[in-house]
mmCIF file of C-alpha atoms in Angstrom:
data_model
loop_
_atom_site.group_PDB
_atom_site.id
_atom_site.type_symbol
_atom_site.label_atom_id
_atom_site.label_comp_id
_atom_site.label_asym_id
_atom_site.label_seq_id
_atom_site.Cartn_x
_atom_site.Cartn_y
_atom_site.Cartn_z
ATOM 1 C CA UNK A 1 -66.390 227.736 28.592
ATOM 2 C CA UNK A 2 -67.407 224.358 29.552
ATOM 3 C CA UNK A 3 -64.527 222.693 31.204
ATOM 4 C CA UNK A 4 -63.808 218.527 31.186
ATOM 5 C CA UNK A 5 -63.656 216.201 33.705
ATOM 6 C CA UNK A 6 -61.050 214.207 32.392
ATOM 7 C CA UNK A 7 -57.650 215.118 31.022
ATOM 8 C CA UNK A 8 -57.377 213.364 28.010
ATOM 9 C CA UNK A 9 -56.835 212.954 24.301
ATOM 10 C CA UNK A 10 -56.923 216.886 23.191
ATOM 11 C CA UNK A 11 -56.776 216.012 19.398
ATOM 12 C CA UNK A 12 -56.910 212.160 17.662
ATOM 13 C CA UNK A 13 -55.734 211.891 14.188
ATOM 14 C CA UNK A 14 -58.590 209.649 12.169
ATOM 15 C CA UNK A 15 -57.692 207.176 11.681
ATOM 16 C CA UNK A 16 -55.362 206.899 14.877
ATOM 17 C CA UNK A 17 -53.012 204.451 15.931
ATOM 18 C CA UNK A 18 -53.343 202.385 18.877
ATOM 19 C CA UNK A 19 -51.785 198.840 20.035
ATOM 20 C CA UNK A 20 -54.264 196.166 18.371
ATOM 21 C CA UNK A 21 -54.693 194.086 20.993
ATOM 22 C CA UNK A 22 -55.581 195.027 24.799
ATOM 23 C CA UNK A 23 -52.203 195.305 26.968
ATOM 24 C CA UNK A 24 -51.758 194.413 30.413
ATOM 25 C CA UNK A 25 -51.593 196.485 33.718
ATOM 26 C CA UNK A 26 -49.339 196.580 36.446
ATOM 27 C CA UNK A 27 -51.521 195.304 39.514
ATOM 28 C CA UNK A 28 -52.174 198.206 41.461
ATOM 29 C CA UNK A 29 -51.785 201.037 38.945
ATOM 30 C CA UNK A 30 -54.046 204.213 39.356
ATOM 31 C CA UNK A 31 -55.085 206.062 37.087
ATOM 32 C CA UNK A 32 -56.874 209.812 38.269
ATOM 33 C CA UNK A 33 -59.285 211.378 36.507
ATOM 34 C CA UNK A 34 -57.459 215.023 37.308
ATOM 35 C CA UNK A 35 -54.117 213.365 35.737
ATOM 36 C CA UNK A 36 -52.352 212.283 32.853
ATOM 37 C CA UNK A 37 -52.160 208.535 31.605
ATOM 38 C CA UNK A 38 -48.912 207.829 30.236
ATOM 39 C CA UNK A 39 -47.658 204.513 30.237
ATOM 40 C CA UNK A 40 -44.341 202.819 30.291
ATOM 41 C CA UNK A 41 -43.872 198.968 30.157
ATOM 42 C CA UNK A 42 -42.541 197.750 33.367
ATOM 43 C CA UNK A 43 -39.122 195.758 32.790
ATOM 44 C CA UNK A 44 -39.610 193.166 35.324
ATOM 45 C CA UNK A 45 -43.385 191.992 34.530
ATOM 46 C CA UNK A 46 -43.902 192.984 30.754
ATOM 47 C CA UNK A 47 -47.024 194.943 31.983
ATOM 48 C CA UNK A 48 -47.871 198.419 31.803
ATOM 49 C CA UNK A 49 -47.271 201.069 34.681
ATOM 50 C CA UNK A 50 -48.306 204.562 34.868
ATOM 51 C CA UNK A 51 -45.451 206.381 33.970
ATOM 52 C CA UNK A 52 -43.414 208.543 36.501
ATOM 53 C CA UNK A 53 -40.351 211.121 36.262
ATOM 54 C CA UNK A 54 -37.771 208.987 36.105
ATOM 55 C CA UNK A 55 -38.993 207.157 33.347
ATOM 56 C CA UNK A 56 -36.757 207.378 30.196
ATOM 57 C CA UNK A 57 -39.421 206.556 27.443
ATOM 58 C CA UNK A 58 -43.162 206.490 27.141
ATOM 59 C CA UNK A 59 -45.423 203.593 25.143
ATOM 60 C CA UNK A 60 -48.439 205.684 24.650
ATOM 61 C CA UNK A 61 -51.706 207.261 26.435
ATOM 62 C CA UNK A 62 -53.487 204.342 28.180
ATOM 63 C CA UNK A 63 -57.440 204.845 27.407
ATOM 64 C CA UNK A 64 -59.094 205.045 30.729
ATOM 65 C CA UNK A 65 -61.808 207.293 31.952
ATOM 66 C CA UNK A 66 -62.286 208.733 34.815
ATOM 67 C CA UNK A 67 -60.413 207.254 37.781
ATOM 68 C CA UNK A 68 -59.484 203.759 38.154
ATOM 69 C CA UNK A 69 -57.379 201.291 40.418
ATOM 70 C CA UNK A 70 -55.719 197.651 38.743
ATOM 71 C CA UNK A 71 -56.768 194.701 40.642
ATOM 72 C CA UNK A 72 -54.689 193.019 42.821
ATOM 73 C CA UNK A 73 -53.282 190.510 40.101
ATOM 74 C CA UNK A 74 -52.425 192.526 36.604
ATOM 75 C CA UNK A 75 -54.470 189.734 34.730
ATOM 76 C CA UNK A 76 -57.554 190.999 35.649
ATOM 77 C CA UNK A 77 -56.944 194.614 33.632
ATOM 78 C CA UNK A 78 -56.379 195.383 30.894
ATOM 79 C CA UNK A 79 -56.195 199.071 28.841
ATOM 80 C CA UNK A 80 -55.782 200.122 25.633
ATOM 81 C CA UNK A 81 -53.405 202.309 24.439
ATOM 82 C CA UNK A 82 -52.720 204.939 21.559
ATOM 83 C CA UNK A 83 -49.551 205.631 20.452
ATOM 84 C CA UNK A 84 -49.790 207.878 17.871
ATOM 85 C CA UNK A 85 -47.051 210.308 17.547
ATOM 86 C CA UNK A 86 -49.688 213.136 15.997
ATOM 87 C CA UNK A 87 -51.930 212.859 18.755
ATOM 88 C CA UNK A 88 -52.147 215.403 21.459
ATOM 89 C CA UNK A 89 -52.951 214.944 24.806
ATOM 90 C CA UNK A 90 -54.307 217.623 27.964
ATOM 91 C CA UNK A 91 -52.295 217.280 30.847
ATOM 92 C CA UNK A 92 -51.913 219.385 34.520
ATOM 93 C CA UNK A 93 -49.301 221.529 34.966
ATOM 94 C CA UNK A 94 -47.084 220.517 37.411
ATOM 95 C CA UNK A 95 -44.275 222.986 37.753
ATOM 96 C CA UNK A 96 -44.178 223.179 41.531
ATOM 97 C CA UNK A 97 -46.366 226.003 42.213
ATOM 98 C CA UNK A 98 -46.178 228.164 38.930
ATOM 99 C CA UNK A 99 -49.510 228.535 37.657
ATOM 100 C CA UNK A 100 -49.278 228.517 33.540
ATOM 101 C CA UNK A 101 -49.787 232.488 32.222
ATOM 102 C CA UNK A 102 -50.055 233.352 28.788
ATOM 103 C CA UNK A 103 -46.213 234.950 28.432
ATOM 104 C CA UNK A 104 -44.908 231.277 30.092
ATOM 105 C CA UNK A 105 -47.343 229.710 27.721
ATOM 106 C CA UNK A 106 -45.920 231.275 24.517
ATOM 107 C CA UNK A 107 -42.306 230.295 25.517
ATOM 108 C CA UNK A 108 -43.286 226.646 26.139
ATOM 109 C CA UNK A 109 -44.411 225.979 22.477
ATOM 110 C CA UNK A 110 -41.958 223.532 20.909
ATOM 111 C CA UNK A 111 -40.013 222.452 24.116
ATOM 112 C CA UNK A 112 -39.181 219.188 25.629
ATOM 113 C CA UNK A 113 -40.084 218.484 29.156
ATOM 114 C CA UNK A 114 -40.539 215.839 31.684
ATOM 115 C CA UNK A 115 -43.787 214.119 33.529
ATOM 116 C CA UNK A 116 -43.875 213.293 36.700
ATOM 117 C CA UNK A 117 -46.658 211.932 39.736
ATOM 118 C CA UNK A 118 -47.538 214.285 42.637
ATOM 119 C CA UNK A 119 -49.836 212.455 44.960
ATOM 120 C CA UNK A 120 -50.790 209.852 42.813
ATOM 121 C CA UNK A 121 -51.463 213.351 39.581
ATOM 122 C CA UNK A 122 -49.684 212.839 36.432
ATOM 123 C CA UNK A 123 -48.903 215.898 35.896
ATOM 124 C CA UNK A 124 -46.528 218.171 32.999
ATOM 125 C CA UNK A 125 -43.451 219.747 34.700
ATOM 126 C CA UNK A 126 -42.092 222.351 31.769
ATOM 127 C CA UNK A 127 -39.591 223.061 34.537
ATOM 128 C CA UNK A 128 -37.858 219.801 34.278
ATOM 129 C CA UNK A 129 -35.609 218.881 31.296
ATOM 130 C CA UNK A 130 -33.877 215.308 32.685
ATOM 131 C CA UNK A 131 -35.939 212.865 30.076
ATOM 132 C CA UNK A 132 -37.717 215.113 27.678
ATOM 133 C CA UNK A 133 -40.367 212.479 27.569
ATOM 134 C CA UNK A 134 -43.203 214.876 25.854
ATOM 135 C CA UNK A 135 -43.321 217.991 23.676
ATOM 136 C CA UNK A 136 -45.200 221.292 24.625
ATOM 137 C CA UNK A 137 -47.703 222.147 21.743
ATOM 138 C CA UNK A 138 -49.760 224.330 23.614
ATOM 139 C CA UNK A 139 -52.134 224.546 26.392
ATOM 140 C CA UNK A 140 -54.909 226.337 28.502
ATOM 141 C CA UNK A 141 -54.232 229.257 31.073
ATOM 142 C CA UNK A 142 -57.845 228.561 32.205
ATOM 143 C CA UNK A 143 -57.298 225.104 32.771
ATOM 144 C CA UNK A 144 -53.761 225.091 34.051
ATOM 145 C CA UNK A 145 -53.252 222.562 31.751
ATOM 146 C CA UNK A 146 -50.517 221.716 28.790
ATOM 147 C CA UNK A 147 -51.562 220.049 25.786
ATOM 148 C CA UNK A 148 -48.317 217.692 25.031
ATOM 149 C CA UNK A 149 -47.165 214.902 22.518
ATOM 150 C CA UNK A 150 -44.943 211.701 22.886
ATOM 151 C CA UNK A 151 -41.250 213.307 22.063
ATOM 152 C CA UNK A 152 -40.588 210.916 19.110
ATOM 153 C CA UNK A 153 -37.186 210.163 20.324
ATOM 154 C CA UNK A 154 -38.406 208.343 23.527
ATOM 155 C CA UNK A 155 -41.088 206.331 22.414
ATOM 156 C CA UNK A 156 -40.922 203.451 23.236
ATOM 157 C CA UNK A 157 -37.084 202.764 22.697
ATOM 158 C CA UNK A 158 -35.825 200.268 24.959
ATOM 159 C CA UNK A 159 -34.377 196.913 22.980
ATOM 160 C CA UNK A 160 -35.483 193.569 23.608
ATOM 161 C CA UNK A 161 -33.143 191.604 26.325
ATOM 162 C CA UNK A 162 -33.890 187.303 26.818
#
């Protein structure tokens, strides 16, 4: 089995939907190649942040390969991002220090879990159930890795404040 670098975009619907226009990034976001790449919009600048645990809704998978680091000043970056609710993405498990076996695997299918950033990883934690931000739809004992979608109930649903 050959394995990828990059966690990623497992399966893309064609065609699949993604904001139209590029979308700016928080300065200073990183993105890790061994990690997920979630975004939420950040309240106070309007620009997109990876997103972390405590995050109550998610925008969309931010296309970036590899690693990468924002520039100082936000304007500088700036990603794309999918946001199609059929698209599934390969993430890390990161359920403390459970490594994912076949009998967890099979119970996962189907539930709602949280993200969350361990040294700078996005990573999957099945284990947590606070925000439910993505849905288990299968994954890779091999890999360690969950393949997840954007739980359609927190996508993006934060109202519009002046």
């Amino acid at each position: 089995m050959t394995s990828r670098l990059n966690y990623g975009p497992y399966y893309l619907p064609n065609p699949c939907s993604k904001f139209p226009a590029e979308q700016p990034l928080y300065a200073s976001v990183a993105f890790k190649a061994l990690g997920g790449k979630f975004v939420t919009r950040d309240s106070s600048t309007n620009n997109f942040k990876l997103s972390v645990a405590t995050d109550t809704q998610i925008w969309g998978w931010a296309e970036v390969d590899g690693d990468m680091t924002g520039y100082a000043t936000a304007a500088y970056d700036f990603i794309n991002i999918i946001d199609d609710l059929n698209a599934i993405f390969e993430m890390p498990n990161d359920a403390g220090n459970t490594a994912l076996t076949a009998a967890i695997l099979k119970t996962l299918i189907g539930e709602t879990c949280d993200i969350k950033v361990t040294n700078g990883i996005q990573g999957c934690d099945y284990d947590a159930s606070s925000y439910d931000v993505v849905k288990i739809v299968g994954g890779s004992v091999d890999r360690n890795s969950l393949y997840v979608k954007i739980n359609p109930i927190k996508f993006y649903t934060l109202g519009y404040s002046a």
